[in-house]
CSV table of C-alpha atoms in Angstrom, one decimal:
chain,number,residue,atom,x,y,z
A,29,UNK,CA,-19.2,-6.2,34.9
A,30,UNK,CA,-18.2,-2.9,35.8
A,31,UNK,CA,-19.3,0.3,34.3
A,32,UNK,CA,-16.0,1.0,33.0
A,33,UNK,CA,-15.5,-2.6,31.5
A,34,UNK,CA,-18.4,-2.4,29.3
A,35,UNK,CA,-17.6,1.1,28.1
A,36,UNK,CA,-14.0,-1.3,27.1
A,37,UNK,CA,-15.6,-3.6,25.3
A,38,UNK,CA,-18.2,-1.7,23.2
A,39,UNK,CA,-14.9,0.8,22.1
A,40,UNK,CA,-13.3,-2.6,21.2
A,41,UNK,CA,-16.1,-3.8,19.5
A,42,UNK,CA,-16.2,-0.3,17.6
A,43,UNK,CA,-12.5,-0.6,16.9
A,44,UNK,CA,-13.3,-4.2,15.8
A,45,UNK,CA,-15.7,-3.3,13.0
A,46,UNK,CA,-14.0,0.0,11.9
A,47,UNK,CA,-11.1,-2.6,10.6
A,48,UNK,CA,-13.1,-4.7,8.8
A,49,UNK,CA,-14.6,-2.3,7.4
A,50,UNK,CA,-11.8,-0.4,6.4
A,51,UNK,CA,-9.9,-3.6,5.2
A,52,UNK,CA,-13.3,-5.5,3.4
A,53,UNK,CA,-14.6,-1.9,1.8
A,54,UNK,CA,-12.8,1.1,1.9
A,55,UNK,CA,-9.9,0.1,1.2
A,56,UNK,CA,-11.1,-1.1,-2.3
A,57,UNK,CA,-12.8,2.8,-2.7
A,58,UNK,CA,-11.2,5.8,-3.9
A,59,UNK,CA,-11.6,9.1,-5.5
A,60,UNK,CA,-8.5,10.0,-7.0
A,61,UNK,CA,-6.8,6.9,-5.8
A,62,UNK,CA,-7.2,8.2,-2.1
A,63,UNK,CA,-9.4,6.3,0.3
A,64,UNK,CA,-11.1,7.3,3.6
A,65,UNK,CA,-8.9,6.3,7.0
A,66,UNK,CA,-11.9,4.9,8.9
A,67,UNK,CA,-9.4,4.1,11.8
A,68,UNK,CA,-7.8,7.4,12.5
A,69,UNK,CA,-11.5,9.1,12.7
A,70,UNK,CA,-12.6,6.6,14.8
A,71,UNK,CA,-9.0,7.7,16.9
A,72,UNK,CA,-10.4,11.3,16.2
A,73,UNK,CA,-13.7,10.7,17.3
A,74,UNK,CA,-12.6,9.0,20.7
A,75,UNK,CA,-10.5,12.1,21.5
A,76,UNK,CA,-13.2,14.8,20.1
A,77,UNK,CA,-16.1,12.9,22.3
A,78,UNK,CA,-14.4,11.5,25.6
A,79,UNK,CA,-11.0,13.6,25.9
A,80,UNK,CA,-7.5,12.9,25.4
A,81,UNK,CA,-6.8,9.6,27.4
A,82,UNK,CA,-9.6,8.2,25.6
A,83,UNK,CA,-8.4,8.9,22.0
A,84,UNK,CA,-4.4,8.1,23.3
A,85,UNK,CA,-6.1,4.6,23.7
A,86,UNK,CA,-8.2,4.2,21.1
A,87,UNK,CA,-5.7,5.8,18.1
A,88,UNK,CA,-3.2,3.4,19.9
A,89,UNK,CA,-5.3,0.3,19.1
A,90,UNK,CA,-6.6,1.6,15.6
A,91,UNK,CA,-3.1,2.6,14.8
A,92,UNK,CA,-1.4,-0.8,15.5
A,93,UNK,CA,-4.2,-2.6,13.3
A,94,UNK,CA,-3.8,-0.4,10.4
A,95,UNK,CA,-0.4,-1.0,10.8
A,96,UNK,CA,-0.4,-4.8,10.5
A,97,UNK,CA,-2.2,-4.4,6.9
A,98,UNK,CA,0.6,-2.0,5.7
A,99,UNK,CA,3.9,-3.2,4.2
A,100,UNK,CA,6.0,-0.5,6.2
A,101,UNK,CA,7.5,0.0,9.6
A,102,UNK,CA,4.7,-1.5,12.3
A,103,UNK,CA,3.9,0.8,14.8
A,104,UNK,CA,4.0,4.0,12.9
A,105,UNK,CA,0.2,4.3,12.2
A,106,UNK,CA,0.0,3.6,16.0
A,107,UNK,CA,2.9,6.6,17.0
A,108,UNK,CA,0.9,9.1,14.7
A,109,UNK,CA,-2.6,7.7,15.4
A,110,UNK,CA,-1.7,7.9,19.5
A,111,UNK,CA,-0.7,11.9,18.7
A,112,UNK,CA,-3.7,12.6,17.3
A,113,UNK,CA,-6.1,11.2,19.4
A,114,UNK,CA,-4.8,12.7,22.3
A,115,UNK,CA,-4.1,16.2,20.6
A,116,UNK,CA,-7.6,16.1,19.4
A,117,UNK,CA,-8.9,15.5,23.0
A,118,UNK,CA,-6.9,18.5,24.3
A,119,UNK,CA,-8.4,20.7,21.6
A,120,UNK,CA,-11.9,19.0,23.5
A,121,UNK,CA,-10.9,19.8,26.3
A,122,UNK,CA,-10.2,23.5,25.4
A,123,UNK,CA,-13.0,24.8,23.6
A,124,UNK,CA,-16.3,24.4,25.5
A,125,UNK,CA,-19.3,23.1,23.7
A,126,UNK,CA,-18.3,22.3,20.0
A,127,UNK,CA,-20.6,22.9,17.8
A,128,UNK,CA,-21.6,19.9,14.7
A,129,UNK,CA,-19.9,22.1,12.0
A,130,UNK,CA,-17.2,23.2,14.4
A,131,UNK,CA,-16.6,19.1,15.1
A,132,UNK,CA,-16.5,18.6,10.9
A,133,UNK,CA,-13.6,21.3,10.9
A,134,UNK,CA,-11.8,19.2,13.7
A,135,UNK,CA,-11.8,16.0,12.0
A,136,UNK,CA,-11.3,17.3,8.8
A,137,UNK,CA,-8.2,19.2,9.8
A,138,UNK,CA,-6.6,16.4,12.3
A,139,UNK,CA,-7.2,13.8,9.2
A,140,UNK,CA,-4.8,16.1,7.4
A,141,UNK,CA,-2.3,16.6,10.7
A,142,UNK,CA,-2.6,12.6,11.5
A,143,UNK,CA,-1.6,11.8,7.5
A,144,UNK,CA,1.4,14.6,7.2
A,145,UNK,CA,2.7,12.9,10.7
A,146,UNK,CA,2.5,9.6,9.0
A,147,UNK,CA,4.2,10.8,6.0
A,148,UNK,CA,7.1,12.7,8.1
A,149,UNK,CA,7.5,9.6,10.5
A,150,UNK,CA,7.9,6.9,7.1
A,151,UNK,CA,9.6,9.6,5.6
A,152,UNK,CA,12.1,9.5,8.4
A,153,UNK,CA,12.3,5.7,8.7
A,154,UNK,CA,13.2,5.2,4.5
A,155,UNK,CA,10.0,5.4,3.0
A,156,UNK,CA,9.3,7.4,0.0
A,157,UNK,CA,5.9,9.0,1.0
A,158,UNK,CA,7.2,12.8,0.5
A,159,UNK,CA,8.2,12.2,-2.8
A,160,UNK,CA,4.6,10.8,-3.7
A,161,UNK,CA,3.4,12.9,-6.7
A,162,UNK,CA,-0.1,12.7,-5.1
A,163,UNK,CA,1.2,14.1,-1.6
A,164,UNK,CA,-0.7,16.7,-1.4
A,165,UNK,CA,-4.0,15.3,-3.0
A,166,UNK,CA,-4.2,12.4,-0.3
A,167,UNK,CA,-3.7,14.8,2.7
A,168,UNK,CA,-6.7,16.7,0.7
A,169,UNK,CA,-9.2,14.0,-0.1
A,170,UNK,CA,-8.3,12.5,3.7
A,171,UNK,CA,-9.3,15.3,5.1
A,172,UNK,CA,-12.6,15.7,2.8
A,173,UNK,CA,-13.4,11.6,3.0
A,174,UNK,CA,-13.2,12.4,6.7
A,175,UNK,CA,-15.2,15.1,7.3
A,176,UNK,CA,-18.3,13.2,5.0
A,177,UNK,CA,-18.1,10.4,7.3
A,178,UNK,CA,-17.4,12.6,10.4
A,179,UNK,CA,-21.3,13.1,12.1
A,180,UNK,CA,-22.4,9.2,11.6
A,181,UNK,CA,-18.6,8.2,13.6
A,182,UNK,CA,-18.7,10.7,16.3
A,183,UNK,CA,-22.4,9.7,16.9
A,184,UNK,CA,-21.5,6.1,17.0
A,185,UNK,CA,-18.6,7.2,18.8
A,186,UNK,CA,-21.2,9.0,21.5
A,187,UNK,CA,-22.9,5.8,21.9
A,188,UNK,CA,-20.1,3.7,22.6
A,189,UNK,CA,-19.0,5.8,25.5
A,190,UNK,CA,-22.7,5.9,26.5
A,191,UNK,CA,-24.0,9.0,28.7
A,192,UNK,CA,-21.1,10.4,30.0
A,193,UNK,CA,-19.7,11.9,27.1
A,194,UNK,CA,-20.7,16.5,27.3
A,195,UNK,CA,-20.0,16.9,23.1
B,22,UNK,CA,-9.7,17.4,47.9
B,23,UNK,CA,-8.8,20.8,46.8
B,24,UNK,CA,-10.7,22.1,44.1
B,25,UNK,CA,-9.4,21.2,41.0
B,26,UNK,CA,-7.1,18.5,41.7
B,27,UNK,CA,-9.2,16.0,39.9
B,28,UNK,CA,-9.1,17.7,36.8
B,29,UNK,CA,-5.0,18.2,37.7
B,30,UNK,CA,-5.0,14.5,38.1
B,31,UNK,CA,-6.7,13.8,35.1
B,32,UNK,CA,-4.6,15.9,32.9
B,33,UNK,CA,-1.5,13.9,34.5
B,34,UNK,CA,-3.1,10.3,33.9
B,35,UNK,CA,-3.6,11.4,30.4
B,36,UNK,CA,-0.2,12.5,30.0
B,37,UNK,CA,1.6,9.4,31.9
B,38,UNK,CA,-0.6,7.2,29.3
B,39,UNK,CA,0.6,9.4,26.0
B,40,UNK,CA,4.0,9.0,27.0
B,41,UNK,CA,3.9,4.8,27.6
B,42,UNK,CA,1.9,4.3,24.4
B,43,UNK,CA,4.3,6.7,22.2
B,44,UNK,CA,7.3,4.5,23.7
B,45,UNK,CA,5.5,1.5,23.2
B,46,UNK,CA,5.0,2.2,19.5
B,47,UNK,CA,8.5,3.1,18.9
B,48,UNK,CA,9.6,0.0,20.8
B,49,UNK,CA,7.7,-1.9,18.4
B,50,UNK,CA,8.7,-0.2,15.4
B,51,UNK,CA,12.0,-0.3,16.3
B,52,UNK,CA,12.0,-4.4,16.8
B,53,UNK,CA,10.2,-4.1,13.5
B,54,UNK,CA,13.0,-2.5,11.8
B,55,UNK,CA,15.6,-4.7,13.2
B,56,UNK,CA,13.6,-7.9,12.3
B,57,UNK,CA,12.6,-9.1,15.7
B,58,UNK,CA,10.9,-12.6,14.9
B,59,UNK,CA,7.7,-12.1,17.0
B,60,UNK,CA,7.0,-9.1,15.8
B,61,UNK,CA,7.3,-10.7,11.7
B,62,UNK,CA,5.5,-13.3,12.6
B,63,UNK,CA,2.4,-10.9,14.1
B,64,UNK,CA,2.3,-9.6,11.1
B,65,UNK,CA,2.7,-12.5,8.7
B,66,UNK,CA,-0.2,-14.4,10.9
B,67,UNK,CA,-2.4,-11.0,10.2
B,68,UNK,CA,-1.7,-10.8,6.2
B,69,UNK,CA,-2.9,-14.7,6.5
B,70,UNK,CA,-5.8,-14.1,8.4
B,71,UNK,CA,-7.2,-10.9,7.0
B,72,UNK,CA,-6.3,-11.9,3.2
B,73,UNK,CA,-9.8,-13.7,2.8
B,74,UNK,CA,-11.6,-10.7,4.7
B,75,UNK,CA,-10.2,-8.4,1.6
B,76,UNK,CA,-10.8,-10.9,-0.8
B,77,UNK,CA,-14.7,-11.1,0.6
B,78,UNK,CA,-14.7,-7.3,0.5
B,79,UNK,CA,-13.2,-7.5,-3.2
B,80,UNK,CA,-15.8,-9.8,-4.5
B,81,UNK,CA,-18.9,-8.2,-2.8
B,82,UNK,CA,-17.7,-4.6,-3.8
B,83,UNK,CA,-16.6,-5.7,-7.2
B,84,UNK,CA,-20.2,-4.1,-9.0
B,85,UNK,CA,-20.1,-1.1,-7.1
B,86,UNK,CA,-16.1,-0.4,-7.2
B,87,UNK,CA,-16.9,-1.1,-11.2
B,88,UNK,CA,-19.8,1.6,-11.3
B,89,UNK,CA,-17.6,3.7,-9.0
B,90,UNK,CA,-14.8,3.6,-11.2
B,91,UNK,CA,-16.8,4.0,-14.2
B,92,UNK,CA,-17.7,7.7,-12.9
B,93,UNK,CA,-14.2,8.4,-11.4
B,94,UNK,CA,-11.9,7.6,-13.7
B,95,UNK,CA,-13.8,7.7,-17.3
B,96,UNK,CA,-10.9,9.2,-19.3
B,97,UNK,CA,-8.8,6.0,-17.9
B,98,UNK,CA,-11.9,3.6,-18.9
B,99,UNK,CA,-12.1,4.8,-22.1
B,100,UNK,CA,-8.4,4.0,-23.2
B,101,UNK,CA,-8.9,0.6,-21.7
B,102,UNK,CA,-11.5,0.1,-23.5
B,103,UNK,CA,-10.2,0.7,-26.9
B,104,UNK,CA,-7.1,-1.1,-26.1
B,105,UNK,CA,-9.9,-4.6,-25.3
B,106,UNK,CA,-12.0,-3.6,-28.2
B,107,UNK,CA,-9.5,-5.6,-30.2
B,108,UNK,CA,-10.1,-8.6,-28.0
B,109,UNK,CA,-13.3,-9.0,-27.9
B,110,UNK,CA,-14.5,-10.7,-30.5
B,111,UNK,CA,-12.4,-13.8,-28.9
B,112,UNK,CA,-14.3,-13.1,-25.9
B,113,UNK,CA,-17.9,-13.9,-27.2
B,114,UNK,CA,-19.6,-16.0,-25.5
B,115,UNK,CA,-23.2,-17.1,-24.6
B,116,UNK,CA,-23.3,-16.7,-20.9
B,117,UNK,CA,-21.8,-14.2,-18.3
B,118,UNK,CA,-19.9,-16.9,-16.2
B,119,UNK,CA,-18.6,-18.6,-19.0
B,120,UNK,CA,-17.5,-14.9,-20.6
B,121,UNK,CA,-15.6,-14.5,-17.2
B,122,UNK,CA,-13.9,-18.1,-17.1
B,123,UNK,CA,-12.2,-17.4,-20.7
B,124,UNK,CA,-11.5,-13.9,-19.6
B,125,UNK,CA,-9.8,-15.7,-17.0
B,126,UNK,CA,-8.4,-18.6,-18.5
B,127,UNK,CA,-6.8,-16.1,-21.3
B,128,UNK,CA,-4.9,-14.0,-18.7
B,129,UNK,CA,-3.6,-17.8,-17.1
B,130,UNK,CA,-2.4,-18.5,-20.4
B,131,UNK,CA,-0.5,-15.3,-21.8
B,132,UNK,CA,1.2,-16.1,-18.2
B,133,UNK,CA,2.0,-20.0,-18.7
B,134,UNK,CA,3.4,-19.1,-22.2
B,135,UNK,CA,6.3,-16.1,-21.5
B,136,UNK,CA,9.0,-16.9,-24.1
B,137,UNK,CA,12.0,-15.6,-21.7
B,138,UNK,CA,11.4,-18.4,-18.6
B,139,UNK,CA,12.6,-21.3,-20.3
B,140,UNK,CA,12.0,-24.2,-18.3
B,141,UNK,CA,12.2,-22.0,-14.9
B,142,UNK,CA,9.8,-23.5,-12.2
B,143,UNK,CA,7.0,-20.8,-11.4
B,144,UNK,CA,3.7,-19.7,-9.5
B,145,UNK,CA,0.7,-18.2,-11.3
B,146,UNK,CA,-0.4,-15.5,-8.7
B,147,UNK,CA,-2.9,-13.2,-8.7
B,148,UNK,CA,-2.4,-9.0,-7.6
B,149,UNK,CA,-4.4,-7.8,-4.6
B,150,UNK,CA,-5.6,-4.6,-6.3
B,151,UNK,CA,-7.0,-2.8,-2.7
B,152,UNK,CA,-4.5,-0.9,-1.4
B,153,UNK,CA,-3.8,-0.7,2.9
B,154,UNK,CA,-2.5,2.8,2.0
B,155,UNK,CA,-3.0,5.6,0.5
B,156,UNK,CA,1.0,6.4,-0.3
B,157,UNK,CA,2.3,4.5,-3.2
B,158,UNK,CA,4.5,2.4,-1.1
B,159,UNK,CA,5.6,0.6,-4.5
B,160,UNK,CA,4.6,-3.2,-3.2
B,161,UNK,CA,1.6,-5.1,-3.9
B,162,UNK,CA,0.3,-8.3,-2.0
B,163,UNK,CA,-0.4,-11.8,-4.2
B,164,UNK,CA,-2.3,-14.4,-3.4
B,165,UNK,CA,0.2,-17.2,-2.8
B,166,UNK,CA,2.9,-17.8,0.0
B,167,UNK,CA,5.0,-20.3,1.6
B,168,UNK,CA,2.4,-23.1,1.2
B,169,UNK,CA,3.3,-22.8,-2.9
B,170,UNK,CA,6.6,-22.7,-2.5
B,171,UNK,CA,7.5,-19.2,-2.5
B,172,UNK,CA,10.0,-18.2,-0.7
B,173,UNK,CA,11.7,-14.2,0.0
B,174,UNK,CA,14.1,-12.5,-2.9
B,175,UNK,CA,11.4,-14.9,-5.5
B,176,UNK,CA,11.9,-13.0,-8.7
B,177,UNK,CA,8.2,-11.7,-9.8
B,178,UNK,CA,7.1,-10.8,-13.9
B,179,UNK,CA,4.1,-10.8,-16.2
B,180,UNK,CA,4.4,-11.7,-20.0
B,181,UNK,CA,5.7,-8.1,-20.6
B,182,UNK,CA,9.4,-8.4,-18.5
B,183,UNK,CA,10.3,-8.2,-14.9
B,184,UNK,CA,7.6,-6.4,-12.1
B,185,UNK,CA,10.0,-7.2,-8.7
B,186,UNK,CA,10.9,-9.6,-5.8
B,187,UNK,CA,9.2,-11.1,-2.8
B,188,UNK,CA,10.0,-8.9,0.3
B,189,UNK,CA,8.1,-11.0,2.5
B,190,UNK,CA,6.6,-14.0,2.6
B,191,UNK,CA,3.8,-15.4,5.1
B,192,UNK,CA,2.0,-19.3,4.5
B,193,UNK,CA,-0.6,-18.0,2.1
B,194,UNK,CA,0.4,-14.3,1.0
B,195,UNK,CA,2.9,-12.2,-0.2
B,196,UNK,CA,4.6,-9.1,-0.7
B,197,UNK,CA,6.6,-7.8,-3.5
B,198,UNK,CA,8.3,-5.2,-4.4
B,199,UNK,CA,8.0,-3.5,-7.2
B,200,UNK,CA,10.7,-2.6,-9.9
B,201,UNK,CA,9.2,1.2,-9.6
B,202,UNK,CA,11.1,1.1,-5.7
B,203,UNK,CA,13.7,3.7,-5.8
B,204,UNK,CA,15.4,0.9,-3.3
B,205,UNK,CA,14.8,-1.6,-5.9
B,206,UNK,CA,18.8,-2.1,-7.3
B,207,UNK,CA,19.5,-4.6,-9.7
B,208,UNK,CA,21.8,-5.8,-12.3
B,209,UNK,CA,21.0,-4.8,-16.3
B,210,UNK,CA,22.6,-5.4,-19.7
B,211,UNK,CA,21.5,-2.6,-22.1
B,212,UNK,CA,21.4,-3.0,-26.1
B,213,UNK,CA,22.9,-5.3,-28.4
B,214,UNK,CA,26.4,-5.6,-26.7
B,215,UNK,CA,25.0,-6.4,-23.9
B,216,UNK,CA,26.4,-3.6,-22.1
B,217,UNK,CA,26.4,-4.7,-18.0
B,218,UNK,CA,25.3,-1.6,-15.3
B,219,UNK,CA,23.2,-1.0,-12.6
B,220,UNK,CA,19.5,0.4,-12.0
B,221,UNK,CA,17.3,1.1,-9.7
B,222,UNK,CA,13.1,2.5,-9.8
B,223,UNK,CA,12.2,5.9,-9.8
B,224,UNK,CA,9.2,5.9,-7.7
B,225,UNK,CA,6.7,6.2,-10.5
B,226,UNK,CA,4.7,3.0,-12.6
B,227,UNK,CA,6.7,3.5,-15.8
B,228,UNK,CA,9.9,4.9,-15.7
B,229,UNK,CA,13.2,3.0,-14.5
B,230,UNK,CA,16.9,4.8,-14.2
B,231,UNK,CA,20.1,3.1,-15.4
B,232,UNK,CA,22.6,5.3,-13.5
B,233,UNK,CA,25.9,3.3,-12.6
B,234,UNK,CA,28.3,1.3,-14.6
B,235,UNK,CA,28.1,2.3,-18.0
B,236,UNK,CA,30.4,4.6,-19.2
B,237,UNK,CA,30.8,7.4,-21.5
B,238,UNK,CA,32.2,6.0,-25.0
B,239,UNK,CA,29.8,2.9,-24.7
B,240,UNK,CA,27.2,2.8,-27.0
B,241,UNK,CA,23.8,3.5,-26.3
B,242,UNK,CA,20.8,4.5,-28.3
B,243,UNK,CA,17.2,5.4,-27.7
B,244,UNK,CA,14.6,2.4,-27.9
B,245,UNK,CA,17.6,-0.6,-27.0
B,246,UNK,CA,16.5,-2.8,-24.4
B,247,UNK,CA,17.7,-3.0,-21.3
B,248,UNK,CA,17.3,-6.8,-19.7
B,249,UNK,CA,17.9,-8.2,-16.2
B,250,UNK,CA,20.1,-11.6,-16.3
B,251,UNK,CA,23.2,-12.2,-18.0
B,252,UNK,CA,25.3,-11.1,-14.9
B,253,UNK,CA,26.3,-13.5,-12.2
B,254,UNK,CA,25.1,-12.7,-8.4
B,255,UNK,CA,22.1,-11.0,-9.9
B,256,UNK,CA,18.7,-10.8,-8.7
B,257,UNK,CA,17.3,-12.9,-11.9
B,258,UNK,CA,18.8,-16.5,-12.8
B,259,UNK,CA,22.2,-15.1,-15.0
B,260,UNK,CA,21.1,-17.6,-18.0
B,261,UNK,CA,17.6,-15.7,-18.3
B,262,UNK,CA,17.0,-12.2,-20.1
B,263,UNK,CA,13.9,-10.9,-18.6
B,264,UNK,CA,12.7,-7.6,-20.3
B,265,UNK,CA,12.5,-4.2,-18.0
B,266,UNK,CA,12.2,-1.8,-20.5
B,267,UNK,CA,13.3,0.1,-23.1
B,268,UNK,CA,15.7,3.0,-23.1
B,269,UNK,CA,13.9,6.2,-23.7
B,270,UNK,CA,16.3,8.8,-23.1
B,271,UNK,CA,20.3,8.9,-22.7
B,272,UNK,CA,22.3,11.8,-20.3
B,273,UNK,CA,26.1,11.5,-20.4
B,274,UNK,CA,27.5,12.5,-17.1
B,275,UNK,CA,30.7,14.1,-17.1
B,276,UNK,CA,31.3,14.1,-13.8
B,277,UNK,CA,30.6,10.6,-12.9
B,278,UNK,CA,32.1,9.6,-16.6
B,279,UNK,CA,28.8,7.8,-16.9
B,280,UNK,CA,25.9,7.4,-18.9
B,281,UNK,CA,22.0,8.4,-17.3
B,282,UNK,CA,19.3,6.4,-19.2
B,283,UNK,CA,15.5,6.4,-18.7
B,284,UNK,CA,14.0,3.4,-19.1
B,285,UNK,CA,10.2,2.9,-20.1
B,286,UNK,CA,9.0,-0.1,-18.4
B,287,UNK,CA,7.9,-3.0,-20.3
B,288,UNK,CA,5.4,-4.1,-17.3
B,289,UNK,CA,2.1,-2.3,-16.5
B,290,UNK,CA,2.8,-2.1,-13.3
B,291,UNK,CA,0.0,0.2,-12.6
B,292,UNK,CA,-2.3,-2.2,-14.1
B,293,UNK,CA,-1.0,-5.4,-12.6
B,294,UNK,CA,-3.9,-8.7,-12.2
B,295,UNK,CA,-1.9,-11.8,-13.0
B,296,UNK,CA,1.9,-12.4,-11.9
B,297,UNK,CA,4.1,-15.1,-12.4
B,298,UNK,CA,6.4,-15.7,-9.4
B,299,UNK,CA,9.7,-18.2,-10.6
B,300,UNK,CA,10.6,-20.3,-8.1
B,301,UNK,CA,14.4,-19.1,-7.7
B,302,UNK,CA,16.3,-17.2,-4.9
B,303,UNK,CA,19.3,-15.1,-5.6
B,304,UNK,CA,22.6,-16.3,-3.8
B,305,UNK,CA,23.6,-14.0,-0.7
């Protein structure tokens, strides 16, 4: 097994347990009736550790899971999940040595970027989402279930990459 | 190699990948949208597969979510639990489990005994209260598919009147729509006269909007209720008058020469556990 085909594996087997997860336990949380989006952190996090071809990948993969638990257009999660992973790993790639607060800011404010995109791009294909009373409050607590769970992802995130990773 | 191709190269790989996997997920979402079979099936085979993974989640997280929810939304609790403090004397029992089974076995019955079905063939069906997202997408899941008969365009309702349709339909799970869709349309005779028009959700758990059809000069007064049945082609059997709501508030449009009503749902649908699913598909 190759270097590269392990570091594969242990980001599928990440990917992998984020879902279930997300599907078995946070989806059934919520403050305000918002829930954490486990899967477009861990998209986050693979752009914020490795760069953006990683977090292209990996919000690809998340996005198109989320997207087969949702009842609207499959492969919208995966369009807006793609986006921010690889936006997030230009803004990597761009500031030099992000700091752990610094990396908390990131995610929080990509959470809120990655679930206005998904509310534009339903929007556009005939969903209702920006005419959701709660608009704003689920773009808030997003961001703020986000950034709690931020340091413990990225870390695991770290790990699954294993040594190369400079965050 | 010159210095700094590599990272040049990079930069390009990245790019060449962001733009295949943006066109791959608006290939898919296109096929999606036009109802490609494969792509259907991908996702009915998912709902099937990870319906018992939310279900396991449900029941492990069921103390927690119910301590959770006890600190989150108190003010909600509270109403709830003066509306059950009524019931509970029925509820007494000696054990926990055997508290639960009547629970239970109380909500089956209020749902084998609604007046309006007649002798309608139906599936009991229970709500899948976790949400996949955060956007009130006005559909819920139930716990019954193909495999009991159901089939898409299923009319859906509780004791209290009408909730929606199926939408979709896998072998064990399905998806309905709820009444509260603003592209939920459908058929409605309002008050006594039975006065025939058209409405549609209004993207919000109680509220429903009677816009089309009934014109100015009819008569229409606060509190009459508005049905769905009694008009052919319908998405409800025409010979059944299942309750949506009642009228709550009445505009007269001059323009359109019609008459705006408000309709308070009759349905919880914010609070929905138990469905009943009647085994009947509207005519194309």
């Amino acid at each position: 097994m190759t270097p590269d085909s392990g570091v594969a594996i242990r980001w599928a087997g990440l990917v992998t347990a984020a879902f279930v997860i997300q599907v078995a336990f946070l989806n059934q949380i919520s403050i305000l009736g918002v829930h954490p989006e486990l899967m477009l952190l861990v998209a986050i996090g693979a752009g914020l550790v490795v760069g953006p071809h990683r977090g292209a990948g990996i919000g690809f993969a998340a996005g198109l899971l989320v997207d087969l638990t949702l009842h609207g257009n499959l492969g919208v999660s995966a369009f807006c999940y793609t986006l921010v992973g690889f936006l997030v790993g230009l803004t990597k790639e761009a500031i030099l040595g992000i700091s752990k607060p610094l990396s908390v800011l990131i995610v929080a404010a990509s959470s809120a970027i990655g679930t206005v995109l998904y509310a534009g791009v339903s929007q556009l294909l005939g969903e209702h989402t920006f005419s959701d009373p709660r608009f704003l409050t689920i773009i808030a607590m997003v961001a703020l279930w986000n950034a709690v769970l931020a340091l413990p992802v990225l870390n695991l995130c770290r790990r699954t990459e294993g040594s190369r990773v400079t965050l | 190699m010159l210095p700094g191709s590599k990272p040049e190269s990079g930069r390009r790989k990245s790019r060449y990948l962001l733009l295949i996997l943006t066109l791959a997920a608006i290939t898919i979402a296109t096929l999606d949208a036009r109802g490609v079979g494969i792509i259907s099936s991908a996702r009915d085979s998912s709902r099937d597969a990870l319906g018992p993974v939310g279900d396991f989640g449900n029941w492990v997280s069921t103390p927690f979510r119910n301590a959770w929810n006890g600190i989150t939304n108190y003010d909600d609790l509270k109403q709830e639990n003066e509306r059950l403090q009524q019931q509970v004397d029925e509820l007494k029992t000696n054990g926990m489990r055997e508290k639960r089974a009547q629970r239970e076995l109380k909500k089956l019955r209020e749902q084998l005994n609604i007046s309006f079905l007649a002798d309608m063939p139906t599936q009991i069906a229970r709500v899948d209260t976790a949400r996949a997202s955060n956007f009130d997408d006005n559909r819920v899941e139930i716990d019954k598919g193909a495999d009991h008969g159901l089939a898409v365009g299923n009319p859906v309702v509780t004791k209290a009147g009408l909730v929606g349709r199926l939408t979709n339909v896998s072998r064990t799970r399905s998806v309905v729509q709820l009444i509260s869709d603003p592209d939920f349309h459908i058929g409605v005779s309002v008050g006594k006269d039975q006065i025939h028009g058209v409405g549609h959700g209004n993207g919000d758990a109680n509220t429903f909007i009677v816009d089309r059809g009934i014109e100015l000069g009819r008569e229409v007064r606060v509190n009459d209720y508005v049905f769905a049945g009694g008009i052919e082609r319908s998405l409800v059997p025409s010979d059944l008058y299942i309750p949506i709501g009642t009228v709550k508030k009445v505009t007269p449009d001059a323009a359109e020469r019609v008459q705006n009503m408000q309709v308070e749902l009759s349905a919880r649908l914010d609070r929905l556990d138990v469905v009943q699913v009647l085994k009947w598909t509207p005519s194309d």
